[in-house]
Structures are given as C-alpha cells and as structure tokens.
C-alpha cells in the first residue's frame, strides 16, 4: 500500500478524460469517455495525483437518486479508474473513501454506482452492496450490477 504518496483533490473534465479513455474504454467498442453528467454543474471529479501533478486515478460524483428509490438523496459514482500500473495498491479505496465523505458532506443518504462485474469485489470489499440483477452497459457491452452504500 503506497496510496499515501498521492494527493486527492478535484480536477476538470478535460483533465480526467485521458485516464478514463485508457482504463475504461480499453477493449470496448466505445471511443468516447465522456458522460452527459460531465456538463452538470453539480458533478465533481475527484482524482489522485502524483507529486508531479499527473493524475493516476479518477472518479466522478453527481447528486442523483438511486434508481430503485427515485425519491432518495443519492450520489452516483461514475468513471472510477486507476492507472493500470498502480491498481491493487489501495489507491481506488482511498478515492472511494474521499467521494463517500463528499457525499456525506452534501447530505446524501446513499452512494451508488453501475459497477462492472469485474469490479464488484472491489466495491463489496469497500462496504457496498450489490442490488438486483445483471444488465449490459451500452458503452462497454459489459455485464454490470447496481451497487449501493447506505449513509447513516
Ligand atoms: C476497480 C478499480 C477502480 C479498483 O481500484 P484499485 O486501486 O485497483 O483497488 P484497491 O487497490 O483499492 O483494491 C484492490 C481490489 O480492487 C479489485 N481490482 C484490482 N484490479 C482490478 C481490475 N483491473 N479490474 C477490476 N477490479 C480490480 C480487486 O478486488 C482488488 O483486490 P485484490 O488486490 O485483492 O485482487 C481499479 O482496479 C480499476 O481501475 N480497474 C479497471 C477499471 C474498472 O473496472 N473500474 C471500475 C468500473 S465500475
């Protein structure tokens, strides 16, 4: 674990697109790493940077209800990606924790994501629960599940 060498902070959409592209679009039919939510004023991008400023992990957070509970004060996590050479060292867990803290600060009662099945163990290990059945994501063609964390 060497996540302590990375600074966690905010970034612009333009800054996070290259890492999204290289990690999340690899091996998929989509060449477009943008989300409609990127243009929403309420979206924040939380990233981990090396000491030289290079972004090594990215995540995007937007107030939006958890789909099975349309009246809930949810925050959706999108575009979670860690530079391939730095995966499995706790950087993702640190970024997730920072986003959950932000969600608490904005008064959310849950944090949720559309998780690709290959990453479900990451979310579950960090306290999230898988809800409902599998679905295929249009952009990636990959099997996904909803995951949610209740904020007390
Ligand atoms: C999933 C991901 C964000 C986790 O971040 P991380 O810094 O690697 O995770 P941590 O070090 O905190 O936790 C490690 C766990 O994440 C999961 N993980 C590690 N590499 C992974 C990978 N390439 N793809 C999916 N999950 C991975 C494993 O459960 C791993 O546990 P292990 O090290 O005991 O095998 C990161 O691995 C990643 O960017 N993967 C590829 C893109 C992706 O799947 N993003 C999520 C989209 S929903």
CSV table of N, CA and C in Angstrom, one decimal, residues 26-127:
chain,number,residue,atom,x,y,z
A,26,UNK,N,-10.6,0.7,-22.8
A,26,UNK,CA,-9.8,-0.4,-23.4
A,26,UNK,C,-10.6,-1.6,-23.7
A,27,UNK,N,-10.4,-2.1,-24.9
A,27,UNK,CA,-11.1,-3.4,-25.2
A,27,UNK,C,-12.6,-3.3,-25.4
A,28,UNK,N,-13.1,-2.0,-25.5
A,28,UNK,CA,-14.6,-1.9,-25.6
A,28,UNK,C,-14.9,-1.2,-27.0
A,29,UNK,N,-16.1,-1.3,-27.4
A,29,UNK,CA,-16.4,-0.6,-28.7
A,29,UNK,C,-16.5,0.9,-28.7
A,30,UNK,N,-16.5,1.5,-27.5
A,30,UNK,CA,-16.7,2.9,-27.4
A,30,UNK,C,-15.4,3.6,-27.4
A,31,UNK,N,-15.3,4.7,-28.1
A,31,UNK,CA,-14.1,5.5,-28.1
A,31,UNK,C,-14.3,6.9,-27.4
A,32,UNK,N,-15.5,7.0,-26.8
A,32,UNK,CA,-15.9,8.2,-26.2
A,32,UNK,C,-16.0,8.1,-24.7
A,33,UNK,N,-15.0,8.7,-24.0
A,33,UNK,CA,-15.0,8.6,-22.5
A,33,UNK,C,-15.8,9.6,-21.7
A,34,UNK,N,-16.6,10.4,-22.5
A,34,UNK,CA,-17.4,11.5,-21.8
A,34,UNK,C,-18.7,11.0,-21.3
A,35,UNK,N,-19.3,11.6,-20.3
A,35,UNK,CA,-20.6,11.3,-19.8
A,35,UNK,C,-21.4,12.6,-19.9
A,36,UNK,N,-22.7,12.5,-20.2
A,36,UNK,CA,-23.6,13.7,-20.2
A,36,UNK,C,-23.5,14.4,-18.9
A,37,UNK,N,-23.3,13.7,-17.8
A,37,UNK,CA,-23.2,14.4,-16.4
A,37,UNK,C,-22.0,15.3,-16.3
A,38,UNK,N,-21.0,15.1,-17.2
A,38,UNK,CA,-19.8,15.9,-17.0
A,38,UNK,C,-20.1,17.4,-17.1
A,39,UNK,N,-21.2,17.7,-17.9
A,39,UNK,CA,-21.6,19.1,-18.1
A,39,UNK,C,-22.5,19.7,-16.9
A,40,UNK,N,-22.9,18.8,-16.0
A,40,UNK,CA,-23.7,19.2,-14.9
A,40,UNK,C,-22.9,19.9,-13.9
A,41,UNK,N,-23.3,21.1,-13.5
A,41,UNK,CA,-22.6,21.9,-12.5
A,41,UNK,C,-22.4,21.2,-11.2
A,42,UNK,N,-23.2,20.3,-10.9
A,42,UNK,CA,-23.1,19.6,-9.6
A,42,UNK,C,-22.1,18.5,-9.6
A,43,UNK,N,-21.6,18.1,-10.7
A,43,UNK,CA,-20.7,17.0,-10.8
A,43,UNK,C,-19.3,17.4,-10.3
A,44,UNK,N,-18.7,16.6,-9.5
A,44,UNK,CA,-17.3,16.8,-9.2
A,44,UNK,C,-16.4,15.6,-9.6
A,45,UNK,N,-15.2,15.9,-10.1
A,45,UNK,CA,-14.3,14.8,-10.4
A,45,UNK,C,-13.2,14.8,-9.3
A,46,UNK,N,-13.1,13.7,-8.6
A,46,UNK,CA,-12.1,13.5,-7.5
A,46,UNK,C,-11.0,12.6,-8.1
A,47,UNK,N,-9.8,13.1,-8.0
A,47,UNK,CA,-8.7,12.4,-8.6
A,47,UNK,C,-7.5,12.2,-7.5
A,48,UNK,N,-6.7,11.3,-7.8
A,48,UNK,CA,-5.4,11.1,-7.1
A,48,UNK,C,-4.3,11.5,-8.0
A,49,UNK,N,-3.4,12.4,-7.5
A,49,UNK,CA,-2.3,12.9,-8.3
A,49,UNK,C,-1.0,12.5,-7.7
A,50,UNK,N,0.0,12.2,-8.6
A,50,UNK,CA,1.4,12.0,-8.1
A,50,UNK,C,1.9,13.4,-7.7
A,51,UNK,N,3.1,13.4,-7.1
A,51,UNK,CA,3.7,14.6,-6.6
A,51,UNK,C,3.9,15.6,-7.8
A,52,UNK,N,4.2,15.1,-9.0
A,52,UNK,CA,4.4,15.9,-10.2
A,52,UNK,C,3.1,16.4,-10.8
A,53,UNK,N,2.0,16.1,-10.2
A,53,UNK,CA,0.7,16.5,-10.7
A,53,UNK,C,0.0,15.6,-11.6
A,54,UNK,N,0.6,14.5,-12.1
A,54,UNK,CA,0.0,13.6,-13.0
A,54,UNK,C,-1.1,12.8,-12.3
A,55,UNK,N,-2.3,12.8,-13.0
A,55,UNK,CA,-3.4,12.1,-12.4
A,55,UNK,C,-3.3,10.6,-12.6
A,56,UNK,N,-3.4,9.8,-11.5
A,56,UNK,CA,-3.2,8.4,-11.6
A,56,UNK,C,-4.5,7.6,-11.3
A,57,UNK,N,-5.5,8.3,-10.8
A,57,UNK,CA,-6.8,7.7,-10.5
A,57,UNK,C,-7.9,8.8,-10.6
A,58,UNK,N,-9.1,8.4,-11.1
A,58,UNK,CA,-10.1,9.3,-11.3
A,58,UNK,C,-11.5,8.7,-10.9
A,59,UNK,N,-12.4,9.6,-10.5
A,59,UNK,CA,-13.8,9.2,-10.2
A,59,UNK,C,-14.7,10.5,-10.3
A,60,UNK,N,-15.9,10.3,-10.7
A,60,UNK,CA,-16.8,11.4,-10.9
A,60,UNK,C,-18.1,11.2,-10.0
A,61,UNK,N,-18.6,12.2,-9.4
A,61,UNK,CA,-19.7,12.1,-8.4
A,61,UNK,C,-20.8,13.1,-8.7
A,62,UNK,N,-22.0,12.7,-8.7
A,62,UNK,CA,-23.1,13.6,-9.1
A,62,UNK,C,-24.3,13.3,-8.2
A,63,UNK,N,-24.9,14.3,-7.6
A,63,UNK,CA,-26.2,14.0,-6.8
A,63,UNK,C,-27.3,13.5,-7.8
A,64,UNK,N,-27.8,12.3,-7.5
A,64,UNK,CA,-28.8,11.7,-8.3
A,64,UNK,C,-29.4,10.6,-7.6
A,65,UNK,N,-30.8,10.4,-7.6
A,65,UNK,CA,-31.4,9.4,-6.8
A,65,UNK,C,-30.9,8.0,-7.2
A,66,UNK,N,-30.8,7.1,-6.2
A,66,UNK,CA,-30.6,5.7,-6.5
A,66,UNK,C,-31.8,5.1,-7.3
A,67,UNK,N,-31.6,4.6,-8.5
A,67,UNK,CA,-32.7,4.3,-9.4
A,67,UNK,C,-33.9,3.5,-8.7
A,68,UNK,N,-33.6,2.4,-7.9
A,68,UNK,CA,-34.8,1.8,-7.3
A,68,UNK,C,-35.5,2.6,-6.3
A,69,UNK,N,-34.9,3.7,-5.9
A,69,UNK,CA,-35.5,4.6,-4.9
A,69,UNK,C,-35.5,6.1,-5.4
A,70,UNK,N,-36.4,6.4,-6.3
A,70,UNK,CA,-36.3,7.6,-7.0
A,70,UNK,C,-36.5,8.9,-6.2
A,71,UNK,N,-36.9,8.7,-4.9
A,71,UNK,CA,-37.0,9.9,-4.1
A,71,UNK,C,-35.8,10.0,-3.1
A,72,UNK,N,-34.9,9.1,-3.3
A,72,UNK,CA,-33.7,9.2,-2.3
A,72,UNK,C,-32.7,10.3,-2.7
A,73,UNK,N,-32.0,10.8,-1.7
A,73,UNK,CA,-31.0,11.8,-1.9
A,73,UNK,C,-29.7,11.0,-2.1
A,74,UNK,N,-29.5,10.5,-3.3
A,74,UNK,CA,-28.4,9.7,-3.7
A,74,UNK,C,-27.3,10.5,-4.3
A,75,UNK,N,-26.1,9.9,-4.3
A,75,UNK,CA,-25.0,10.4,-5.1
A,75,UNK,C,-24.5,9.2,-6.0
A,76,UNK,N,-24.4,9.5,-7.3
A,76,UNK,CA,-23.9,8.4,-8.2
A,76,UNK,C,-22.4,8.6,-8.4
A,77,UNK,N,-21.7,7.5,-8.3
A,77,UNK,CA,-20.3,7.4,-8.7
A,77,UNK,C,-20.2,6.9,-10.1
A,78,UNK,N,-19.4,7.6,-11.0
A,78,UNK,CA,-19.2,7.2,-12.3
A,78,UNK,C,-17.7,7.2,-12.6
A,79,UNK,N,-17.2,6.5,-13.6
A,79,UNK,CA,-15.9,6.7,-14.2
A,79,UNK,C,-14.8,6.4,-13.2
A,80,UNK,N,-14.9,5.4,-12.4
A,80,UNK,CA,-13.9,5.0,-11.4
A,80,UNK,C,-12.7,4.3,-12.1
A,81,UNK,N,-11.5,4.8,-12.1
A,81,UNK,CA,-10.5,4.2,-12.9
A,81,UNK,C,-9.1,4.5,-12.2
A,82,UNK,N,-8.3,3.5,-12.1
A,82,UNK,CA,-6.9,3.7,-11.6
A,82,UNK,C,-6.0,3.3,-12.6
A,83,UNK,N,-4.9,4.1,-12.8
A,83,UNK,CA,-3.9,3.8,-13.8
A,83,UNK,C,-3.5,2.3,-13.7
A,84,UNK,N,-3.4,1.6,-14.8
A,84,UNK,CA,-3.2,0.2,-14.8
A,84,UNK,C,-2.0,-0.3,-13.9
A,85,UNK,N,-0.9,0.5,-14.0
A,85,UNK,CA,0.3,0.1,-13.3
A,85,UNK,C,0.2,0.3,-11.8
A,86,UNK,N,-0.9,1.0,-11.3
A,86,UNK,CA,-1.0,1.3,-9.9
A,86,UNK,C,-2.2,0.6,-9.3
A,87,UNK,N,-2.8,-0.3,-10.0
A,87,UNK,CA,-4.0,-1.0,-9.4
A,87,UNK,C,-3.6,-1.9,-8.3
A,88,UNK,N,-4.6,-2.2,-7.5
A,88,UNK,CA,-4.5,-3.2,-6.3
A,88,UNK,C,-3.5,-2.7,-5.3
A,89,UNK,N,-3.3,-1.4,-5.2
A,89,UNK,CA,-2.4,-0.8,-4.1
A,89,UNK,C,-3.2,0.1,-3.1
A,90,UNK,N,-4.5,0.1,-3.2
A,90,UNK,CA,-5.3,0.8,-2.3
A,90,UNK,C,-5.6,2.2,-2.8
A,91,UNK,N,-5.2,2.6,-4.0
A,91,UNK,CA,-5.5,4.0,-4.5
A,91,UNK,C,-7.0,4.1,-4.7
A,92,UNK,N,-7.6,3.1,-5.3
A,92,UNK,CA,-9.0,3.1,-5.6
A,92,UNK,C,-9.8,3.2,-4.3
A,93,UNK,N,-9.4,2.5,-3.3
A,93,UNK,CA,-10.1,2.5,-2.0
A,93,UNK,C,-10.0,3.9,-1.4
A,94,UNK,N,-8.9,4.6,-1.5
A,94,UNK,CA,-8.7,5.9,-0.9
A,94,UNK,C,-9.6,6.9,-1.6
A,95,UNK,N,-9.7,6.8,-3.0
A,95,UNK,CA,-10.6,7.7,-3.8
A,95,UNK,C,-12.0,7.5,-3.4
A,96,UNK,N,-12.4,6.2,-3.3
A,96,UNK,CA,-13.8,5.9,-2.9
A,96,UNK,C,-14.1,6.5,-1.6
A,97,UNK,N,-13.2,6.4,-0.6
A,97,UNK,CA,-13.5,6.9,0.7
A,97,UNK,C,-13.7,8.4,0.6
A,98,UNK,N,-12.8,9.1,-0.2
A,98,UNK,CA,-12.9,10.6,-0.3
A,98,UNK,C,-14.3,11.0,-0.9
A,99,UNK,N,-14.7,10.2,-1.9
A,99,UNK,CA,-16.0,10.5,-2.6
A,99,UNK,C,-17.2,10.3,-1.6
A,100,UNK,N,-17.1,9.2,-0.8
A,100,UNK,CA,-18.2,9.0,0.2
A,100,UNK,C,-18.2,10.1,1.2
A,101,UNK,N,-17.1,10.6,1.6
A,101,UNK,CA,-17.0,11.7,2.5
A,101,UNK,C,-17.7,12.9,1.9
A,102,UNK,N,-17.4,13.2,0.6
A,102,UNK,CA,-18.0,14.3,-0.1
A,102,UNK,C,-19.5,14.1,-0.1
A,103,UNK,N,-20.0,12.9,-0.4
A,103,UNK,CA,-21.4,12.6,-0.5
A,103,UNK,C,-22.1,12.9,0.9
A,104,UNK,N,-21.4,12.5,2.0
A,104,UNK,CA,-22.0,12.8,3.3
A,104,UNK,C,-22.1,14.3,3.5
A,105,UNK,N,-21.0,15.0,3.1
A,105,UNK,CA,-21.0,16.4,3.3
A,105,UNK,C,-22.1,17.1,2.5
A,106,UNK,N,-22.5,16.6,1.4
A,106,UNK,CA,-23.6,17.2,0.6
A,106,UNK,C,-25.0,16.7,1.1
A,107,UNK,N,-25.0,15.9,2.1
A,107,UNK,CA,-26.3,15.4,2.7
A,107,UNK,C,-26.9,14.2,2.0
A,108,UNK,N,-26.1,13.4,1.3
A,108,UNK,CA,-26.6,12.2,0.6
A,108,UNK,C,-27.0,11.2,1.6
A,109,UNK,N,-28.0,10.4,1.3
A,109,UNK,CA,-28.3,9.2,2.2
A,109,UNK,C,-27.8,7.9,1.6
A,110,UNK,N,-27.4,8.0,0.3
A,110,UNK,CA,-26.7,6.8,-0.2
A,110,UNK,C,-25.8,7.2,-1.3
A,111,UNK,N,-24.8,6.3,-1.6
A,111,UNK,CA,-23.9,6.4,-2.7
A,111,UNK,C,-24.1,5.2,-3.6
A,112,UNK,N,-24.2,5.3,-4.9
A,112,UNK,CA,-24.5,4.1,-5.7
A,112,UNK,C,-23.7,4.2,-7.0
A,113,UNK,N,-23.6,3.1,-7.7
A,113,UNK,CA,-22.8,3.0,-9.0
A,113,UNK,C,-23.4,1.9,-9.8
A,114,UNK,N,-23.2,2.0,-11.1
A,114,UNK,CA,-23.4,0.9,-12.0
A,114,UNK,C,-22.0,0.3,-12.2
A,115,UNK,N,-21.8,-0.9,-11.5
A,115,UNK,CA,-20.5,-1.4,-11.4
A,115,UNK,C,-20.3,-2.6,-12.4
A,116,UNK,N,-19.2,-2.5,-13.1
A,116,UNK,CA,-18.9,-3.7,-14.0
A,116,UNK,C,-18.6,-4.9,-13.1
A,117,UNK,N,-19.1,-6.0,-13.6
A,117,UNK,CA,-19.0,-7.2,-12.7
A,117,UNK,C,-17.5,-7.5,-12.3
A,118,UNK,N,-16.6,-7.2,-13.2
A,118,UNK,CA,-15.2,-7.4,-12.9
A,118,UNK,C,-14.7,-6.6,-11.7
A,119,UNK,N,-15.4,-5.5,-11.3
A,119,UNK,CA,-15.0,-4.7,-10.2
A,119,UNK,C,-15.9,-4.8,-9.0
A,120,UNK,N,-16.9,-5.8,-9.1
A,120,UNK,CA,-17.9,-5.9,-8.0
A,120,UNK,C,-17.2,-6.2,-6.6
A,121,UNK,N,-16.1,-7.0,-6.7
A,121,UNK,CA,-15.4,-7.4,-5.4
A,121,UNK,C,-14.8,-6.2,-4.8
A,122,UNK,N,-14.3,-5.3,-5.6
A,122,UNK,CA,-13.7,-4.0,-5.1
A,122,UNK,C,-14.8,-3.2,-4.3
A,123,UNK,N,-15.9,-3.1,-4.9
A,123,UNK,CA,-17.0,-2.3,-4.3
A,123,UNK,C,-17.5,-3.0,-3.0
A,124,UNK,N,-17.7,-4.3,-3.1
A,124,UNK,CA,-18.2,-5.0,-1.9
A,124,UNK,C,-17.2,-5.0,-0.8
A,125,UNK,N,-15.9,-5.1,-1.1
A,125,UNK,CA,-14.9,-5.1,-0.1
A,125,UNK,C,-14.9,-3.7,0.6
A,126,UNK,N,-15.3,-2.7,-0.1
A,126,UNK,CA,-15.4,-1.4,0.5
A,126,UNK,C,-16.8,-1.0,1.0
A,127,UNK,N,-17.5,-2.0,1.4
A,127,UNK,CA,-18.8,-1.8,2.1
A,127,UNK,C,-20.0,-1.6,1.3
